[in-house]
C-alpha positions as a printed Julia matrix, in Angstrom:
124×3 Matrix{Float64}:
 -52.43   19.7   100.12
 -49.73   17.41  101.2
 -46.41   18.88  101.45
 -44.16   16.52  101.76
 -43.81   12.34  102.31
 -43.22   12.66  106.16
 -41.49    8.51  106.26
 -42.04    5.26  105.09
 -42.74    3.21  107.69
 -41.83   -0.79  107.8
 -43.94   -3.21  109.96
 -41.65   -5.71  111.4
 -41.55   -7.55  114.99
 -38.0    -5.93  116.4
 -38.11   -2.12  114.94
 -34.8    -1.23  116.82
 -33.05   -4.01  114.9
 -34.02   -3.61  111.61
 -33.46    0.41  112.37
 -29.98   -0.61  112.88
 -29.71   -2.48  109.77
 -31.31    0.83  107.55
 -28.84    3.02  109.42
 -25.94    0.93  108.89
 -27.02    0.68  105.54
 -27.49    3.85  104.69
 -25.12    5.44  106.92
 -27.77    7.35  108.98
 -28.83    7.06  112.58
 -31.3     5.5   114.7
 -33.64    7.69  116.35
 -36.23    6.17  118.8
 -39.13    7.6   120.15
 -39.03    8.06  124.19
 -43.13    7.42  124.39
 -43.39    4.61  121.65
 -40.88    2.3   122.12
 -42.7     0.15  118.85
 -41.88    2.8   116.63
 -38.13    3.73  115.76
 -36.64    5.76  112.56
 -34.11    6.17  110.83
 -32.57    9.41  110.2
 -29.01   11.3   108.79
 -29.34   10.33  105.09
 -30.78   12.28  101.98
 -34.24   11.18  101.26
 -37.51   10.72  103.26
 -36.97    9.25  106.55
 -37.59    5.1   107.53
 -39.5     4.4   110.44
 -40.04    0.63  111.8
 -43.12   -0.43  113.51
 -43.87   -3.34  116.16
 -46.08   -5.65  114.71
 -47.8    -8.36  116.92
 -47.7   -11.75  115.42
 -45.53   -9.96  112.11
 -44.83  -12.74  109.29
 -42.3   -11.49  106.62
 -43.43  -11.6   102.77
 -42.32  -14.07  100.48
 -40.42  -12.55   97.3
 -41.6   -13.98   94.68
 -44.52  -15.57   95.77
 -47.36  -13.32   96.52
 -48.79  -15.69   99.35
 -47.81  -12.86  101.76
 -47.3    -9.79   99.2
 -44.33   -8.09   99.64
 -46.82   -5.02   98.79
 -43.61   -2.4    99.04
 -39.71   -2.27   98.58
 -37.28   -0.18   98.6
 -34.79    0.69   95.55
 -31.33    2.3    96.44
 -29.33    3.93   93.9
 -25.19    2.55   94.39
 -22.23    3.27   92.28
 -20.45   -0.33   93.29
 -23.01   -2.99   93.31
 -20.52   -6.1    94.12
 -19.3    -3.65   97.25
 -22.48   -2.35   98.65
 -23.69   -5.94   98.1
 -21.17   -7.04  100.49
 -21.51   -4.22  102.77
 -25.65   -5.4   102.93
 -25.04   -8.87  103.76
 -22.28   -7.92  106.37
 -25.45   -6.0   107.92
 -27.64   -9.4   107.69
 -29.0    -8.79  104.45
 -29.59  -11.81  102.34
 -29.31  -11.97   98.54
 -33.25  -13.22   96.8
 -32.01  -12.54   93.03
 -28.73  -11.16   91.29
 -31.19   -9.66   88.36
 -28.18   -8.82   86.23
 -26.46  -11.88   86.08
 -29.84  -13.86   84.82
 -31.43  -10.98   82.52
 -28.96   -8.99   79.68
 -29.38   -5.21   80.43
 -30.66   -5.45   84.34
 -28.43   -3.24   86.45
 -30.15   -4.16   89.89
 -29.9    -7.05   92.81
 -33.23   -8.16   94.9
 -32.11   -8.5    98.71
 -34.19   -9.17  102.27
 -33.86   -6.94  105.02
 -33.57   -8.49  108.63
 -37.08   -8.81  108.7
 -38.2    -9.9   105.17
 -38.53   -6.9   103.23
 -37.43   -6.85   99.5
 -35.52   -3.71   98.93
 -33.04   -3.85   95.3
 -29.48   -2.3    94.95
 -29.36   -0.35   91.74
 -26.61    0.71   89.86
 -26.94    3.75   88.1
């Protein structure tokens, strides 16, 4: 039986950078591994743990188009959307979709990591 989600790991062509961006983010800390230098996570913050893996030849998804799938992304729960929107982008996040200023009742944002990866900012 599986006890517990160990990490959820993000392929990506520079893992210490887009570490850096997750632990800025989240305000956790990157942790790299001495004998893989291809595979780096993030700890420091509650939840399970991010780890970014070196990926030869790595090509980012698109968001919305599904000719490379996004096939995963990450949903963080903020109180101030406008300020951890700017904090994200300060990071070198880059806004795909303000959801709730195009559909009534949405209370998220769609953003793209450093390396392409969709992850939302949801205000709950």
């Amino acid at each position: 039986m599986i006890r517990k989600l160990q990490a959820v790991a993000l392929d990506c062509a520079d893992p210490v950078g887009l570490a850096e961006f997750y632990a800025g983010l989240l305000g956790g800390r990157v942790v790299r591994d001495p004998e893989d230098s291809g595979w780096v996570e993030v700890h420091g913050f509650e939840g399970t743990p991010l780890a970014c893996q070196r990926v030869d030849g790595y090509r980012p998804p698109e968001w919305p188009g599904q000719e490379r799938p996004q096939q995963l992304h990450l949903d963080f729960d903020v109180d101030d959307l406008d300020g951890e929107e700017k904090r994200a982008l300060s990071l070198g996040a880059t806004v795909l979709e303000r959801t709730d200023q195009i559909r009534p009742g949405a209370n998220w944002r769609v953003y793209a990591d450093p390396a392409g990866h969709p992850f939302c900012l949801c205000q709950h």
